Amino acid sequence: MPKADRGTALAHQAEPGTPAERAEASWQYAPAPESRDVVSIKPEYGLFIAGEFRPAANGRTFGTINPATEEPLAQVAEAGQQDVDAAVAAAREAYEQVWRPMPGSERAKYLYRIARQLQERAREFAVLESLDNGKPIRETRDVDIPLTAAHFFYYAGWADKLEYAGFGPDPRPLGVAGQVIPWNFPLLMAAWKLAPALAAGNTCVLKPAETTPLTALLLAEVCQQAGLPPGVVNIITGAGDTGAALVSHPGVNKIAFTGSTEVGKEIARAVAGTGKKLTLELGGKAANIVFDDAPIEQAVEGIVNGIFFNQGHVCCAGSRLLVQESVADTVIERLHRRLTTLRLGDPLDKNTDIGAINSSQQLAKIGELARAGEAEGAHRWSPPCQLPDKGFWFPPTVFTGVSQSHRIAREEIFGPVLSVLTFRTPDEAVTKANNTPYGLSAGIWTDKGSRILWLTRQLRAGVVWANTYNRFDPASPFGGYQESGYGREGGRHGLAAYLDA
Ligand code: NAI
Ligand code: MG
């Protein structure tokens, strides 16, 4: 990698050198690290079952690390079959005895309390999420944590209005929900799962991802603090085996999963014929489509946000840029220029734009696909940027000269890698955008309202953003077509997944 230049990568510190070098350095950002004193990480965490923390029955634990430094953060209990049984039993009892009989207006009070606690402890949650996941504090502080609280507030509002939600006069909860979530938005995904389930009167057993369990366990503390009746929310940590045990548990009425398409298919097979309700939110390979009449500077910001937000660890990431041929050179040139100003490095630094890759496995996967891109003949470009010595890092990367058959145009990379394709006509844009086994999201950049309306009807994607990208709101449903899964989360639609309606 070439030496970091002005404005990029970890080059914040003014170092001694020639006057020219010092002048250069004076234009760099000074470090602005968020203090990690606001969180106290315990050496060990138990499973949260029936309102209390306890070790796994077999005493097993696993470690979670900070992917930016590879520093071990904590040991976490690994739930086995006995623990899954105990969590499901606790959820069942709480469902029968407390939560189902409770009036919706009372359930709402707990959800509001959780939401307010999340706001009060927002800084603590933001720092902990950055540490355990590797994402920049700017994102956890401004996106993950506020949206998490907003989700609880939003569904608290539904808890006493279920009969007006459009699912008949007396919609019933399903029972015990088993929920398995990924590592890319650890706390936010917990909220997407828990808030609608609880509002609808279900109780939950949630399994966070093995690389990012800590904020879910802090949320368990918030549940205690909010006085949530024991067993209404249970949080069990572990890896795929724990998830599989939860999914196949006969005491569970509903499974909600967010993660890879591969595991999603496995879960669909495990659940088939059991009568359990299932929602799957899986991968994506979204097209972000830029027309020649688009406001180019705005579109460039949208492209950057679309693929480099959260290091590209986003199921709805705009990972395929489709740009109209007549403006392709301009767009690419401006994109390169913009990427040269992104700062990669310490996730706790408030100036950081690009944080760490979540795990060495994910880094290996991104590297493998990027190499495949080169081998298949696409042109690879990254801004000059120095990667830290420790931890898992991948520079923002743009591939041009990509064709539809390339692996980097078809497979979910789940990293900071953009594949650029071009098109000439709107019809060609639609054909290329829809040429994917996925169908989660898409973006459109154009000045023409009529074109936006026409395109949204042509694109087979659950969410279509126009002249913006990666915007989330708890009131707005989110979900996919085809291999991106089925069912919707968020909004009134999100309630349907947890009601017998
Ligand atoms: P994954 O799908 O294996 O993990 C997601 C969650 O499922 C984790 O909590 C995991 O412990 C659990 N799990 C794993 N195997 C399971 C099983 N057999 N039964 C029940 N639960 C199980 O995803 P992974 O391995 O972390 O990432 C691999 C790829 O998946 C990524 O490179 C990315 O392409 C994609 N992915 C997509 C996500 C999305 O939001 N669409 C999120 C995470 C990963
Ligand atoms: Mg971790």
XYZ file of C-alpha atoms and ligand atoms in Angstrom:
546
model
C 0.000 0.000 0.000
C 1.322 3.479 -0.765
C 1.891 5.808 2.121
C -1.275 7.407 3.446
C -1.886 10.796 1.944
C -3.713 13.813 3.257
C -7.051 13.032 4.764
C -6.865 9.262 4.657
C -6.177 6.477 6.962
C -4.697 6.858 10.364
C -2.478 9.647 9.228
C -3.783 11.960 11.901
C -0.682 12.513 13.952
C 1.508 15.480 13.208
C 4.912 13.938 13.046
C 8.296 15.564 12.839
C 9.661 15.890 9.314
C 10.486 18.426 6.656
C 8.535 21.706 6.651
C 6.618 20.464 3.645
C 5.683 17.307 5.460
C 4.671 19.280 8.539
C 2.559 21.601 6.437
C 0.918 18.561 4.930
C 0.358 17.083 8.376
C -1.263 20.275 9.638
C -4.099 19.652 7.190
C -4.822 16.294 8.731
C -7.475 15.652 11.309
C -6.294 15.413 14.904
C -7.362 12.209 16.623
C -10.772 12.506 18.281
C -11.219 9.258 20.131
C -14.413 8.568 22.051
C -13.603 7.467 25.586
C -14.185 3.817 26.303
C -14.398 4.503 30.057
C -18.147 4.831 29.660
C -18.475 1.040 29.340
C -17.317 -1.537 31.814
C -16.899 -4.863 30.099
C -17.072 -7.829 32.439
C -14.535 -10.625 32.006
C -17.389 -13.152 31.688
C -21.023 -13.072 30.651
C -23.721 -15.625 31.369
C -26.879 -16.542 29.489
C -29.933 -14.403 30.218
C -32.680 -16.874 31.088
C -35.801 -16.235 33.194
C -34.598 -12.761 34.080
C -31.188 -13.791 35.410
C -27.707 -14.376 34.142
C -26.356 -17.892 34.520
C -23.463 -19.943 33.146
C -24.094 -22.587 30.474
C -25.162 -25.919 31.992
C -22.055 -27.589 30.637
C -19.864 -24.645 31.675
C -18.671 -23.928 28.161
C -17.657 -20.445 27.047
C -16.235 -18.719 23.972
C -14.391 -15.457 23.455
C -15.404 -12.296 21.681
C -12.775 -9.887 20.426
C -12.417 -6.361 19.144
C -11.862 -6.907 15.409
C -10.021 -3.575 15.101
C -7.255 -4.696 17.465
C -7.815 -8.452 17.976
C -7.915 -7.663 21.693
C -10.036 -10.190 23.623
C -13.015 -8.413 25.191
C -14.825 -11.079 27.203
C -15.704 -14.735 27.571
C -19.346 -15.511 26.905
C -21.383 -18.586 27.855
C -22.034 -21.031 25.037
C -25.587 -22.326 25.286
C -26.098 -26.050 24.723
C -29.300 -28.061 24.361
C -30.102 -27.926 28.092
C -29.821 -24.143 28.090
C -31.974 -23.811 24.987
C -34.568 -26.015 26.713
C -34.424 -23.811 29.810
C -34.746 -20.587 27.796
C -37.715 -21.886 25.794
C -39.376 -23.156 28.990
C -38.890 -19.760 30.655
C -40.333 -18.012 27.606
C -43.316 -20.389 27.568
C -44.082 -19.826 31.226
C -43.800 -16.062 30.889
C -46.069 -16.205 27.839
C -48.800 -18.233 29.553
C -48.621 -16.629 32.976
C -47.763 -13.006 32.384
C -47.273 -11.581 28.929
C -50.224 -12.911 26.954
C -52.789 -12.081 29.657
C -51.319 -8.592 30.145
C -53.276 -5.744 28.490
C -51.461 -4.206 25.508
C -51.350 -0.839 27.247
C -49.288 -2.429 30.047
C -46.936 -4.206 27.641
C -46.394 -0.853 25.960
C -45.112 0.649 29.194
C -42.275 -1.868 29.339
C -41.333 -1.205 25.738
C -41.313 2.552 26.337
C -39.146 1.997 29.392
C -36.663 -0.064 27.388
C -36.599 2.613 24.678
C -35.913 5.362 27.202
C -33.177 3.350 28.895
C -31.556 2.827 25.510
C -31.548 6.573 24.974
C -30.164 7.267 28.425
C -27.387 4.734 27.979
C -26.848 5.500 24.292
C -23.180 6.418 24.614
C -22.403 3.246 26.506
C -24.180 1.151 23.883
C -22.476 3.004 21.033
C -18.983 2.465 22.408
C -19.638 -1.179 23.244
C -21.049 -1.835 19.763
C -18.003 -0.242 18.118
C -15.653 -2.283 20.285
C -17.314 -5.636 19.703
C -18.194 -5.139 16.036
C -15.481 -2.825 14.646
C -17.884 -0.286 13.100
C -17.171 3.438 13.444
C -18.494 5.233 16.508
C -20.016 7.843 14.195
C -22.342 5.144 12.883
C -23.171 3.449 16.181
C -23.786 6.852 17.777
C -25.825 8.327 14.919
C -27.492 5.287 13.367
C -27.461 1.972 15.241
C -28.392 3.141 18.712
C -30.916 5.901 17.839
C -32.676 3.556 15.402
C -32.737 0.828 18.039
C -34.479 3.130 20.506
C -36.800 4.382 17.749
C -37.809 0.812 16.992
C -38.851 0.164 20.577
C -40.718 3.479 20.724
C -42.501 2.721 17.466
C -43.688 -0.761 18.450
C -44.586 0.381 21.963
C -47.148 2.541 20.194
C -48.729 -0.476 18.508
C -49.012 -2.681 21.612
C -52.441 -1.354 22.637
C -53.724 -0.837 19.082
C -53.344 -4.291 17.569
C -57.026 -4.575 16.816
C -56.710 -1.491 14.580
C -53.639 -2.763 12.706
C -55.694 -4.299 9.920
C -55.424 -7.934 10.992
C -58.999 -8.397 12.150
C -60.670 -7.396 15.403
C -58.811 -9.801 17.668
C -55.332 -10.700 16.439
C -53.529 -13.188 18.732
C -49.843 -13.591 19.472
C -48.142 -16.755 18.248
C -46.429 -17.790 21.491
C -42.676 -18.229 21.874
C -40.493 -16.669 19.176
C -37.004 -18.033 18.466
C -34.892 -15.308 16.895
C -31.433 -15.634 15.355
C -29.537 -12.510 14.287
C -26.277 -11.594 12.515
C -23.252 -9.507 13.461
C -23.558 -6.539 11.106
C -26.073 -4.512 13.174
C -26.030 -6.472 16.415
C -28.218 -4.285 18.637
C -30.433 -2.934 15.869
C -31.248 -6.441 14.639
C -32.104 -7.427 18.215
C -34.570 -4.523 18.284
C -36.054 -5.453 14.893
C -36.753 -8.891 16.300
C -37.764 -8.182 19.894
C -39.850 -5.001 19.631
C -42.613 -6.214 17.277
C -42.700 -9.667 18.896
C -43.167 -8.225 22.378
C -45.658 -5.592 21.264
C -47.773 -8.338 19.710
C -47.717 -10.311 22.967
C -45.136 -12.996 22.215
C -42.184 -13.916 24.403
C -38.706 -14.325 22.942
C -35.542 -16.368 22.927
C -32.922 -14.391 21.014
C -29.568 -15.654 19.822
C -27.056 -12.949 18.863
C -24.156 -13.691 16.515
C -21.084 -15.252 18.065
C -18.736 -12.398 17.140
C -20.984 -9.646 18.538
C -22.867 -10.797 21.648
C -22.075 -7.919 24.015
C -24.700 -5.279 23.233
C -27.481 -7.888 23.314
C -26.270 -8.834 26.793
C -26.284 -5.175 27.814
C -29.829 -5.005 26.454
C -30.621 -7.918 28.776
C -29.477 -5.674 31.650
C -31.780 -2.968 30.350
C -34.658 -5.481 30.404
C -33.867 -6.153 34.053
C -33.653 -2.429 34.754
C -36.998 -1.882 33.056
C -38.536 -4.493 35.345
C -39.559 -6.666 32.393
C -41.142 -9.820 33.856
C -38.634 -12.724 33.935
C -38.738 -14.976 30.876
C -40.359 -12.462 28.508
C -36.952 -11.908 26.876
C -34.248 -14.578 27.046
C -30.875 -14.128 25.419
C -28.725 -17.135 24.711
C -25.255 -16.823 23.255
C -23.452 -19.339 21.081
C -22.668 -20.092 17.462
C -24.487 -21.992 14.698
C -25.164 -25.074 16.837
C -26.967 -22.982 19.429
C -28.971 -21.325 16.658
C -29.855 -24.692 15.136
C -30.981 -26.046 18.524
C -33.257 -23.045 18.976
C -34.675 -23.300 15.447
C -35.526 -26.982 15.795
C -36.877 -26.726 19.345
C -40.436 -28.087 19.427
C -41.483 -25.510 22.037
C -40.991 -22.589 19.675
C -43.926 -21.269 17.613
C -42.184 -18.804 15.373
C -38.696 -18.457 13.906
C -37.250 -15.186 12.699
C -33.822 -15.208 11.111
C -31.526 -12.617 9.598
C -28.267 -13.813 8.081
C -26.812 -15.647 5.121
C -28.975 -17.169 2.412
C -27.214 -20.491 2.943
C -28.216 -20.739 6.616
C -31.640 -19.320 5.770
C -32.273 -22.226 3.412
C -31.114 -24.681 6.077
C -33.547 -23.126 8.543
C -36.405 -23.244 6.017
C -35.756 -26.986 5.635
C -35.600 -27.525 9.406
C -38.876 -25.670 9.957
C -40.793 -27.151 7.002
C -43.807 -29.165 8.108
C -43.515 -28.245 11.799
C -46.258 -25.617 11.773
C -43.818 -22.953 12.990
C -44.177 -19.569 11.347
C -41.022 -18.364 9.626
C -39.584 -15.087 8.399
C -36.212 -14.902 6.659
C -34.216 -11.777 5.955
C -31.242 -12.888 3.886
C -28.602 -11.550 1.555
C -28.683 -9.110 -1.321
C -26.843 -7.759 -4.323
C -28.575 -4.462 -4.818
C -28.341 -2.293 -7.898
C -27.741 1.399 -7.302
C -28.769 2.968 -10.623
C -27.439 6.360 -11.711
C -29.029 8.064 -14.739
C -27.385 10.801 -16.759
C -29.790 13.431 -15.411
C -28.964 12.657 -11.770
C -27.423 15.318 -9.527
C -23.942 13.821 -9.766
C -22.412 15.082 -6.510
C -25.430 13.857 -4.575
C -25.350 10.543 -6.395
C -21.677 10.104 -5.530
C -22.511 10.614 -1.847
C -25.287 8.056 -2.243
C -22.963 5.563 -3.889
C -20.442 5.972 -1.056
C -23.116 5.646 1.595
C -24.638 2.719 -0.292
C -21.575 0.520 -0.281
C -19.120 1.878 2.302
C -21.559 2.430 5.171
C -20.750 -0.165 7.848
C -17.807 -1.452 5.737
C -20.355 -2.802 3.271
C -21.566 -5.310 5.879
C -25.124 -4.482 4.906
C -27.625 -6.891 3.374
C -29.181 -4.058 1.361
C -25.824 -2.484 0.377
C -25.719 -0.886 -3.063
C -22.975 -3.254 -4.142
C -23.689 -3.091 -7.886
C -23.415 0.393 -9.301
C -25.268 0.664 -12.616
C -24.289 3.926 -14.223
C -25.496 5.316 -17.526
C -22.701 5.128 -20.055
C -22.780 8.816 -20.998
C -21.888 9.885 -17.431
C -19.876 6.847 -16.366
C -16.443 8.459 -16.679
C -17.498 11.548 -14.734
C -19.134 9.514 -11.992
C -16.151 7.198 -11.595
C -13.716 10.086 -11.560
C -15.664 11.915 -8.849
C -16.152 8.711 -6.918
C -12.404 8.097 -6.875
C -11.823 11.639 -5.703
C -14.389 11.270 -2.926
C -13.014 7.930 -1.767
C -9.578 9.473 -1.399
C -10.986 11.610 1.422
C -12.463 8.728 3.437
C -10.633 7.922 6.636
C -10.114 4.328 7.607
C -8.907 3.375 11.065
C -9.714 3.360 14.770
C -13.484 2.775 15.009
C -13.634 4.791 18.244
C -12.240 7.879 16.510
C -15.098 10.250 15.711
C -13.480 11.130 12.376
C -13.360 7.558 11.136
C -15.479 6.695 8.115
C -14.426 3.089 7.581
C -13.885 0.736 10.486
C -12.728 -2.847 10.785
C -14.019 -5.938 9.045
C -15.936 -7.958 11.613
C -13.926 -11.171 11.591
C -10.947 -12.867 9.991
C -13.398 -15.234 8.222
C -15.270 -12.328 6.685
C -11.991 -10.676 5.692
C -10.907 -13.907 3.984
C -14.210 -14.059 2.099
C -13.915 -10.463 0.881
C -10.301 -11.034 -0.178
C -11.232 -14.182 -2.055
C -13.999 -12.461 -4.026
C -11.808 -9.438 -4.781
C -9.131 -11.761 -6.173
C -11.798 -13.479 -8.254
C -12.777 -10.066 -9.641
C -9.226 -9.451 -10.807
C -8.830 -12.968 -12.156
C -12.026 -12.584 -14.192
C -10.680 -9.424 -15.757
C -12.277 -6.517 -13.896
C -10.146 -3.490 -13.025
C -9.469 -3.019 -9.315
C -8.898 0.376 -7.673
C -8.472 1.553 -4.072
C -7.504 4.982 -2.766
C -4.079 5.286 -1.187
C -4.661 4.164 2.356
C -2.624 2.641 5.107
C -4.143 -0.329 6.886
C -3.466 -0.756 10.611
C -1.066 -3.573 11.479
C -3.415 -5.387 13.822
C -7.031 -6.282 13.325
C -9.037 -7.060 10.182
C -9.057 -4.392 7.489
C -9.972 -4.024 3.855
C -9.566 -0.777 1.891
C -12.523 0.726 0.039
C -12.372 -0.926 -3.370
C -13.990 -0.189 -6.725
C -14.105 -2.604 -9.636
C -14.786 -1.193 -13.081
C -15.124 -3.147 -16.300
C -17.364 -5.623 -14.503
C -19.648 -7.829 -16.555
C -22.804 -9.508 -15.372
C -21.277 -12.964 -15.333
C -18.445 -12.011 -12.967
C -18.659 -13.430 -9.475
C -18.286 -9.917 -8.040
C -21.460 -8.948 -9.910
C -23.437 -11.965 -8.698
C -22.311 -12.951 -5.216
C -22.803 -11.039 -2.005
C -19.356 -9.814 -0.948
C -20.534 -8.187 2.297
C -17.551 -5.872 2.366
C -16.367 -2.449 1.120
C -16.225 -3.530 -2.512
C -18.213 -1.896 -5.294
C -18.755 -3.456 -8.723
C -19.478 -0.959 -11.490
C -21.484 -1.859 -14.602
C -22.846 0.474 -17.244
C -26.109 0.695 -19.215
C -27.445 2.775 -22.092
C -31.247 2.743 -21.787
C -33.686 2.530 -18.871
C -34.815 -0.904 -20.092
C -31.270 -2.163 -20.038
C -30.879 -0.791 -16.487
C -33.959 -2.740 -15.386
C -32.792 -5.960 -17.025
C -29.368 -5.715 -15.434
C -30.710 -4.678 -12.037
C -33.082 -7.654 -11.966
C -30.436 -10.094 -13.152
C -29.753 -11.474 -9.676
C -31.051 -14.315 -7.555
C -31.633 -11.757 -4.777
C -34.205 -8.977 -4.460
C -33.808 -6.976 -1.288
C -33.199 -3.378 -2.287
C -32.309 -0.951 -5.064
C -31.457 2.710 -5.530
C -32.396 5.142 -8.308
C -30.700 8.476 -9.027
C -32.543 10.657 -11.530
C -34.168 14.040 -11.829
C -37.344 12.561 -13.356
C -40.160 11.669 -10.985
C -41.970 9.693 -13.680
C -38.884 7.554 -14.218
C -38.685 6.804 -10.492
C -42.311 5.684 -10.453
C -41.859 3.573 -13.572
C -38.681 1.949 -12.263
C -40.036 1.103 -8.820
C -42.666 -1.001 -10.588
C -40.084 -2.745 -12.757
C -37.504 -3.539 -10.095
C -37.930 -6.765 -8.194
C -36.676 -5.459 -4.872
C -38.379 -5.146 -1.495
C -37.085 -1.642 -0.849
C -36.383 0.975 -3.522
C -34.709 4.246 -2.546
C -34.920 7.240 -4.868
C -32.175 9.880 -4.715
C -31.069 8.516 -1.367
C -29.766 5.210 -0.036
C -29.648 3.146 3.175
C -32.401 5.103 4.868
C -34.200 3.260 7.618
C -37.272 4.093 9.605
C -39.150 1.851 12.017
C -42.440 2.768 10.339
C -41.305 1.501 6.967
C -41.427 -2.197 6.071
C -38.207 -3.921 5.020
C -37.708 -7.311 3.378
C -36.993 -9.107 0.152
C -37.960 -11.278 -2.768
C -36.448 -14.522 -4.017
C -33.217 -15.514 -2.274
C -33.359 -12.397 -0.122
C -36.017 -14.133 1.943
C -39.637 -13.520 2.842
C -41.708 -11.660 5.377
C -41.402 -8.002 6.306
C -39.884 -6.295 9.310
C -40.772 -2.799 10.413
C -44.011 -0.892 10.142
C -47.471 -2.384 10.461
C -46.297 -5.211 8.197
C -43.730 -6.199 10.817
C -46.544 -6.996 13.260
C -48.066 -9.530 10.886
C -45.050 -11.777 11.357
C -45.865 -12.106 15.062
C -49.649 -12.368 14.953
C -51.987 -15.207 14.185
C -54.012 -13.124 11.799
P -24.590 -16.815 9.181
O -25.842 -16.847 8.413
O -23.833 -18.085 9.391
O -24.890 -16.268 10.661
C -26.022 -15.518 11.044
C -26.560 -16.052 12.369
O -27.032 -17.391 12.197
C -25.538 -16.132 13.495
O -26.186 -15.817 14.711
C -25.135 -17.597 13.478
O -24.652 -18.052 14.705
C -26.447 -18.268 13.146
N -26.358 -19.595 12.546
C -25.336 -20.117 11.805
N -25.656 -21.349 11.396
C -26.896 -21.626 11.861
C -27.776 -22.734 11.763
N -27.448 -23.823 11.075
N -28.983 -22.669 12.351
C -29.358 -21.564 13.023
N -28.563 -20.488 13.170
C -27.344 -20.510 12.597
O -23.664 -15.717 8.552
P -22.059 -15.581 8.673
O -21.409 -16.920 8.586
O -21.770 -14.785 9.873
O -21.725 -14.756 7.361
C -21.530 -15.412 6.131
C -22.071 -14.594 4.998
O -23.460 -14.426 5.131
C -21.538 -13.187 4.922
O -20.343 -13.125 4.240
C -22.639 -12.471 4.193
O -22.513 -12.619 2.813
C -23.874 -13.189 4.668
N -24.570 -12.478 5.746
C -25.673 -11.764 5.452
C -26.322 -11.062 6.426
C -27.518 -10.268 6.125
O -27.916 -9.408 6.918
N -28.188 -10.507 5.031
C -25.838 -11.024 7.812
C -24.685 -11.851 8.041
C -24.085 -12.516 7.029
Mg -16.567 -9.196 18.717
